[in-house]
Amino acid sequence: MTLKGVCPSHESCPLSRREEVITVDHGDAFECPVCKSGLQEVHLKRKPRRGRTALPLAALVVLAGLVCGFFIPWRQLRVLGGSSQPQARMLLRLAGSNTIGSQVGPALAEAYLRAQGAKDVYTKEEATPDVRAVYGMLPGDKEPVEIEIAAHGSATGFRSLADGSCDLGMASRRVNASEVAQLSSQGFGVMTDAANEHILGLDGVAVIVNRRNPLNSISKKKLQSLFDGDSAQWEDGSPVHLYARDDNSGTYDTFASLVLAGKPLAKTAKRFEDSTQLSNEVANDPDGIGFIGLPYVLRAKALAVSDEGTEPLLPTLLTVATEDYVLSRRLYLYTPANPAKPQVREFVQFALSPAGQKVVAANGFMALTAEGVAAKAAVDSPIDYRRLTAKALRIPIDFRFVTGEAQLDNRALPDLDRVEAQLASMGTGGAKAQVLLFGFSDSSGGSQANQLLSLNRAKVVAEELTRRGIAPSVVEGFGSALPVASNDSPDGREKNRRVEIWIEQ
């Protein structure tokens, strides 16, 4: 037996804004799987018996308006089904990742238009699947503007930039070498430069199972054996049912890169373009396992994931924001270095601003924030690390570097500004700030060399903070201690080369 309900938290929950009907098994908590608000029960109504054909509601309203002489706004005509409406002026076109484009993309577009003073802002599903249009009336305009969002997968975002059918590309993976070469040859600039690549927020690729599955954690190696088809049964002998995103999906690209490591996905896996549909299928299948963007865990259960030599971690605010979670990833907006439309820069600036990041967080992703979080050092941490962090808050930022260089990467530069703003808001800016910096390395070299490398990385961040008037009180290097990923892969070693930042309470 199941119950059906809708979430009432329209302001803060994406499921509520989509008016999605949530199915809950009898005995489970009757609450929203995203925001945990109590659900309002709904019942399916019988269709009314056919009788005389009545005038459509829109026709009656329009007729009354003509008789009474009042004006009906253009949006109401659209919502009521009227066919007569002003032609919208295309303001921006976004294309790419379904993870971004299905929820947070439209929400950001609405918030951006309102920040520009637009009235009567709303989002409409287009006839083409996974295409949405956001409309609004800007001050002084006589016609509405439109922001189109086509969410068919990260690869389509780069193709759309190349063929001129979009202004901004959305991606839940980083641009690859062939895409960089193609777009660079067309005059877009180098897509990995800060002028082109903008980190919108953070996400974790969650591994999900049915809530009644007794499994709570899984290793990346076991995940690979399941999804490449080497393992086909659960421990009780029942067959494993695999669920995966389609080839255009950035979620799939990330999973394939981090987990499959060049091996093909098992042919038995069911493929999905829509994230919500995949999650619901796994939630209804006791033998199912799938992977999905963090906001789409919904009614399923997320597993803690471990890598070689690391402890299993669940995708949480801290583990995803610091990118310590094995299957964490960045969400990107890609633009030309010198976009023709000024609205492209304006939209990106808004999306990365505190107002835009609130929208990112409200839609289930990890916003780029420097607010301190309570954290406890692992019991196997170095003694000095445990001592120094005992009374400190951890900033959910790990500074990382361009591969093979001592230069901070594209996420690190705006994060430094966020740290500065956060310290100023706490009243602990400048020389009075009790900032602690801890550098780490991979395990490639000897212990003494790694300790020196990790210390030098911490000093790079310290110099950047000092330029902003913030003098760290502790700058230490701990070598290859506390790995967050396997040192057996280039991606894992890159994750382990990092600098943590803490603030003393």
PDB file of N, CA, C and O in Angstrom, residues 369-410:
ATOM      1  N   THR A 369      30.572  28.418  -0.710  1.00  0.00           N
ATOM      2  CA  THR A 369      30.476  29.222   0.498  1.00  0.00           C
ATOM      3  C   THR A 369      31.736  29.070   1.334  1.00  0.00           C
ATOM      4  O   THR A 369      32.438  28.060   1.241  1.00  0.00           O
ATOM      5  N   ALA A 370      32.000  30.060   2.157  1.00  0.00           N
ATOM      6  CA  ALA A 370      33.158  30.009   3.052  1.00  0.00           C
ATOM      7  C   ALA A 370      32.726  30.016   4.512  1.00  0.00           C
ATOM      8  O   ALA A 370      33.519  30.320   5.400  1.00  0.00           O
ATOM      9  N   GLU A 371      31.495  29.668   4.781  1.00  0.00           N
ATOM     10  CA  GLU A 371      31.002  29.644   6.159  1.00  0.00           C
ATOM     11  C   GLU A 371      31.545  28.426   6.887  1.00  0.00           C
ATOM     12  O   GLU A 371      31.486  27.301   6.380  1.00  0.00           O
ATOM     13  N   GLY A 372      32.083  28.627   8.078  1.00  0.00           N
ATOM     14  CA  GLY A 372      32.719  27.551   8.832  1.00  0.00           C
ATOM     15  C   GLY A 372      31.760  26.449   9.224  1.00  0.00           C
ATOM     16  O   GLY A 372      30.588  26.696   9.522  1.00  0.00           O
ATOM     17  N   VAL A 373      32.264  25.207   9.222  1.00  0.00           N
ATOM     18  CA  VAL A 373      31.471  24.028   9.557  1.00  0.00           C
ATOM     19  C   VAL A 373      32.200  23.246  10.642  1.00  0.00           C
ATOM     20  O   VAL A 373      33.428  23.071  10.581  1.00  0.00           O
ATOM     21  N   ALA A 374      31.458  22.788  11.636  1.00  0.00           N
ATOM     22  CA  ALA A 374      32.068  21.959  12.684  1.00  0.00           C
ATOM     23  C   ALA A 374      32.563  20.655  12.071  1.00  0.00           C
ATOM     24  O   ALA A 374      31.839  19.997  11.320  1.00  0.00           O
ATOM     25  N   ALA A 375      33.781  20.285  12.352  1.00  0.00           N
ATOM     26  CA  ALA A 375      34.356  19.052  11.815  1.00  0.00           C
ATOM     27  C   ALA A 375      35.320  18.468  12.830  1.00  0.00           C
ATOM     28  O   ALA A 375      35.955  19.205  13.593  1.00  0.00           O
ATOM     29  N   LYS A 376      35.426  17.153  12.810  1.00  0.00           N
ATOM     30  CA  LYS A 376      36.304  16.476  13.764  1.00  0.00           C
ATOM     31  C   LYS A 376      37.363  15.710  12.987  1.00  0.00           C
ATOM     32  O   LYS A 376      37.051  14.968  12.051  1.00  0.00           O
ATOM     33  N   ALA A 377      38.611  15.885  13.373  1.00  0.00           N
ATOM     34  CA  ALA A 377      39.697  15.192  12.705  1.00  0.00           C
ATOM     35  C   ALA A 377      39.601  13.690  12.947  1.00  0.00           C
ATOM     36  O   ALA A 377      39.192  13.236  14.024  1.00  0.00           O
ATOM     37  N   ALA A 378      39.954  12.907  11.941  1.00  0.00           N
ATOM     38  CA  ALA A 378      39.927  11.453  12.064  1.00  0.00           C
ATOM     39  C   ALA A 378      40.931  10.993  13.116  1.00  0.00           C
ATOM     40  O   ALA A 378      41.950  11.643  13.361  1.00  0.00           O
ATOM     41  N   VAL A 379      40.638   9.854  13.723  1.00  0.00           N
ATOM     42  CA  VAL A 379      41.482   9.364  14.820  1.00  0.00           C
ATOM     43  C   VAL A 379      42.884   9.007  14.347  1.00  0.00           C
ATOM     44  O   VAL A 379      43.833   8.993  15.141  1.00  0.00           O
ATOM     45  N   ASP A 380      43.014   8.704  13.042  1.00  0.00           N
ATOM     46  CA  ASP A 380      44.344   8.354  12.533  1.00  0.00           C
ATOM     47  C   ASP A 380      45.075   9.560  11.952  1.00  0.00           C
ATOM     48  O   ASP A 380      46.094   9.409  11.266  1.00  0.00           O
ATOM     49  N   SER A 381      44.567  10.773  12.228  1.00  0.00           N
ATOM     50  CA  SER A 381      45.228  11.995  11.753  1.00  0.00           C
ATOM     51  C   SER A 381      46.539  12.208  12.505  1.00  0.00           C
ATOM     52  O   SER A 381      46.702  11.737  13.637  1.00  0.00           O
ATOM     53  N   PRO A 382      47.482  12.958  11.913  1.00  0.00           N
ATOM     54  CA  PRO A 382      48.696  13.323  12.654  1.00  0.00           C
ATOM     55  C   PRO A 382      48.347  14.044  13.957  1.00  0.00           C
ATOM     56  O   PRO A 382      47.366  14.793  14.021  1.00  0.00           O
ATOM     57  N   ILE A 383      49.153  13.834  14.980  1.00  0.00           N
ATOM     58  CA  ILE A 383      48.870  14.403  16.304  1.00  0.00           C
ATOM     59  C   ILE A 383      48.768  15.930  16.237  1.00  0.00           C
ATOM     60  O   ILE A 383      47.849  16.527  16.813  1.00  0.00           O
ATOM     61  N   ASP A 384      49.686  16.567  15.547  1.00  0.00           N
ATOM     62  CA  ASP A 384      49.658  18.029  15.456  1.00  0.00           C
ATOM     63  C   ASP A 384      48.404  18.522  14.740  1.00  0.00           C
ATOM     64  O   ASP A 384      47.846  19.566  15.093  1.00  0.00           O
ATOM     65  N   TYR A 385      47.960  17.794  13.749  1.00  0.00           N
ATOM     66  CA  TYR A 385      46.737  18.162  13.018  1.00  0.00           C
ATOM     67  C   TYR A 385      45.529  18.100  13.948  1.00  0.00           C
ATOM     68  O   TYR A 385      44.700  19.021  13.970  1.00  0.00           O
ATOM     69  N   ARG A 386      45.436  17.036  14.741  1.00  0.00           N
ATOM     70  CA  ARG A 386      44.317  16.916  15.681  1.00  0.00           C
ATOM     71  C   ARG A 386      44.362  18.030  16.715  1.00  0.00           C
ATOM     72  O   ARG A 386      43.336  18.603  17.081  1.00  0.00           O
ATOM     73  N   ARG A 387      45.561  18.345  17.195  1.00  0.00           N
ATOM     74  CA  ARG A 387      45.703  19.396  18.215  1.00  0.00           C
ATOM     75  C   ARG A 387      45.302  20.769  17.659  1.00  0.00           C
ATOM     76  O   ARG A 387      44.565  21.518  18.301  1.00  0.00           O
ATOM     77  N   LEU A 388      45.761  21.083  16.470  1.00  0.00           N
ATOM     78  CA  LEU A 388      45.507  22.408  15.896  1.00  0.00           C
ATOM     79  C   LEU A 388      44.051  22.608  15.490  1.00  0.00           C
ATOM     80  O   LEU A 388      43.543  23.731  15.489  1.00  0.00           O
ATOM     81  N   THR A 389      43.371  21.532  15.133  1.00  0.00           N
ATOM     82  CA  THR A 389      41.979  21.659  14.673  1.00  0.00           C
ATOM     83  C   THR A 389      40.954  21.421  15.776  1.00  0.00           C
ATOM     84  O   THR A 389      39.751  21.542  15.538  1.00  0.00           O
ATOM     85  N   ALA A 390      41.405  21.108  16.973  1.00  0.00           N
ATOM     86  CA  ALA A 390      40.484  20.708  18.048  1.00  0.00           C
ATOM     87  C   ALA A 390      39.449  21.776  18.355  1.00  0.00           C
ATOM     88  O   ALA A 390      38.291  21.464  18.672  1.00  0.00           O
ATOM     89  N   LYS A 391      39.830  23.060  18.282  1.00  0.00           N
ATOM     90  CA  LYS A 391      38.902  24.139  18.610  1.00  0.00           C
ATOM     91  C   LYS A 391      38.627  25.038  17.402  1.00  0.00           C
ATOM     92  O   LYS A 391      38.352  26.229  17.556  1.00  0.00           O
ATOM     93  N   ALA A 392      38.698  24.464  16.223  1.00  0.00           N
ATOM     94  CA  ALA A 392      38.543  25.261  15.001  1.00  0.00           C
ATOM     95  C   ALA A 392      37.366  24.773  14.162  1.00  0.00           C
ATOM     96  O   ALA A 392      36.920  23.624  14.301  1.00  0.00           O
ATOM     97  N   LEU A 393      36.880  25.666  13.323  1.00  0.00           N
ATOM     98  CA  LEU A 393      35.859  25.329  12.326  1.00  0.00           C
ATOM     99  C   LEU A 393      36.546  25.157  10.973  1.00  0.00           C
ATOM    100  O   LEU A 393      37.469  25.905  10.633  1.00  0.00           O
ATOM    101  N   ARG A 394      36.062  24.204  10.217  1.00  0.00           N
ATOM    102  CA  ARG A 394      36.653  23.999   8.897  1.00  0.00           C
ATOM    103  C   ARG A 394      35.853  24.784   7.841  1.00  0.00           C
ATOM    104  O   ARG A 394      34.628  24.710   7.786  1.00  0.00           O
ATOM    105  N   ILE A 395      36.556  25.559   7.038  1.00  0.00           N
ATOM    106  CA  ILE A 395      35.923  26.225   5.906  1.00  0.00           C
ATOM    107  C   ILE A 395      35.708  25.169   4.820  1.00  0.00           C
ATOM    108  O   ILE A 395      36.641  24.431   4.487  1.00  0.00           O
ATOM    109  N   PRO A 396      34.494  25.037   4.268  1.00  0.00           N
ATOM    110  CA  PRO A 396      34.233  23.970   3.291  1.00  0.00           C
ATOM    111  C   PRO A 396      34.830  24.272   1.918  1.00  0.00           C
ATOM    112  O   PRO A 396      34.135  24.274   0.887  1.00  0.00           O
ATOM    113  N   ILE A 397      36.107  24.554   1.914  1.00  0.00           N
ATOM    114  CA  ILE A 397      36.865  24.843   0.701  1.00  0.00           C
ATOM    115  C   ILE A 397      38.208  24.142   0.819  1.00  0.00           C
ATOM    116  O   ILE A 397      38.887  24.275   1.838  1.00  0.00           O
ATOM    117  N   ASP A 398      38.588  23.395  -0.193  1.00  0.00           N
ATOM    118  CA  ASP A 398      39.961  22.903  -0.302  1.00  0.00           C
ATOM    119  C   ASP A 398      40.577  23.553  -1.528  1.00  0.00           C
ATOM    120  O   ASP A 398      40.007  23.469  -2.626  1.00  0.00           O
ATOM    121  N   PHE A 399      41.690  24.207  -1.351  1.00  0.00           N
ATOM    122  CA  PHE A 399      42.358  24.856  -2.481  1.00  0.00           C
ATOM    123  C   PHE A 399      43.166  23.812  -3.250  1.00  0.00           C
ATOM    124  O   PHE A 399      43.959  23.069  -2.674  1.00  0.00           O
ATOM    125  N   ARG A 400      42.956  23.798  -4.564  1.00  0.00           N
ATOM    126  CA  ARG A 400      43.692  22.872  -5.421  1.00  0.00           C
ATOM    127  C   ARG A 400      44.390  23.643  -6.525  1.00  0.00           C
ATOM    128  O   ARG A 400      44.167  24.838  -6.710  1.00  0.00           O
ATOM    129  N   PHE A 401      45.224  22.930  -7.261  1.00  0.00           N
ATOM    130  CA  PHE A 401      46.165  23.587  -8.164  1.00  0.00           C
ATOM    131  C   PHE A 401      46.024  23.063  -9.590  1.00  0.00           C
ATOM    132  O   PHE A 401      45.519  21.965  -9.824  1.00  0.00           O
ATOM    133  N   VAL A 402      46.473  23.878 -10.546  1.00  0.00           N
ATOM    134  CA  VAL A 402      46.552  23.440 -11.931  1.00  0.00           C
ATOM    135  C   VAL A 402      47.495  22.244 -11.998  1.00  0.00           C
ATOM    136  O   VAL A 402      48.558  22.242 -11.371  1.00  0.00           O
ATOM    137  N   THR A 403      47.081  21.214 -12.742  1.00  0.00           N
ATOM    138  CA  THR A 403      47.869  19.981 -12.813  1.00  0.00           C
ATOM    139  C   THR A 403      49.317  20.266 -13.205  1.00  0.00           C
ATOM    140  O   THR A 403      49.591  20.921 -14.211  1.00  0.00           O
ATOM    141  N   GLY A 404      50.243  19.795 -12.367  1.00  0.00           N
ATOM    142  CA  GLY A 404      51.663  19.924 -12.656  1.00  0.00           C
ATOM    143  C   GLY A 404      52.247  21.294 -12.374  1.00  0.00           C
ATOM    144  O   GLY A 404      53.416  21.546 -12.693  1.00  0.00           O
ATOM    145  N   GLU A 405      51.463  22.186 -11.760  1.00  0.00           N
ATOM    146  CA  GLU A 405      51.947  23.543 -11.509  1.00  0.00           C
ATOM    147  C   GLU A 405      51.664  23.957 -10.069  1.00  0.00           C
ATOM    148  O   GLU A 405      50.872  23.326  -9.370  1.00  0.00           O
ATOM    149  N   ALA A 406      52.300  25.049  -9.641  1.00  0.00           N
ATOM    150  CA  ALA A 406      52.057  25.619  -8.315  1.00  0.00           C
ATOM    151  C   ALA A 406      51.001  26.716  -8.382  1.00  0.00           C
ATOM    152  O   ALA A 406      50.799  27.453  -7.422  1.00  0.00           O
ATOM    153  N   GLN A 407      50.312  26.806  -9.520  1.00  0.00           N
ATOM    154  CA  GLN A 407      49.301  27.847  -9.728  1.00  0.00           C
ATOM    155  C   GLN A 407      47.933  27.344  -9.270  1.00  0.00           C
ATOM    156  O   GLN A 407      47.518  26.232  -9.601  1.00  0.00           O
ATOM    157  N   LEU A 408      47.216  28.176  -8.507  1.00  0.00           N
ATOM    158  CA  LEU A 408      45.875  27.814  -8.045  1.00  0.00           C
ATOM    159  C   LEU A 408      44.921  27.686  -9.228  1.00  0.00           C
ATOM    160  O   LEU A 408      45.045  28.395 -10.225  1.00  0.00           O
ATOM    161  N   ASP A 409      43.951  26.770  -9.113  1.00  0.00           N
ATOM    162  CA  ASP A 409      43.036  26.522 -10.225  1.00  0.00           C
ATOM    163  C   ASP A 409      41.902  27.540 -10.260  1.00  0.00           C
ATOM    164  O   ASP A 409      41.845  28.478  -9.441  1.00  0.00           O
ATOM    165  N   ASN A 410      40.970  27.377 -11.225  1.00  0.00           N
ATOM    166  CA  ASN A 410      39.912  28.375 -11.449  1.00  0.00           C
ATOM    167  C   ASN A 410      38.912  28.476 -10.309  1.00  0.00           C
ATOM    168  O   ASN A 410      38.278  29.505 -10.133  1.00  0.00           O
TER     169      ASN A 410
END
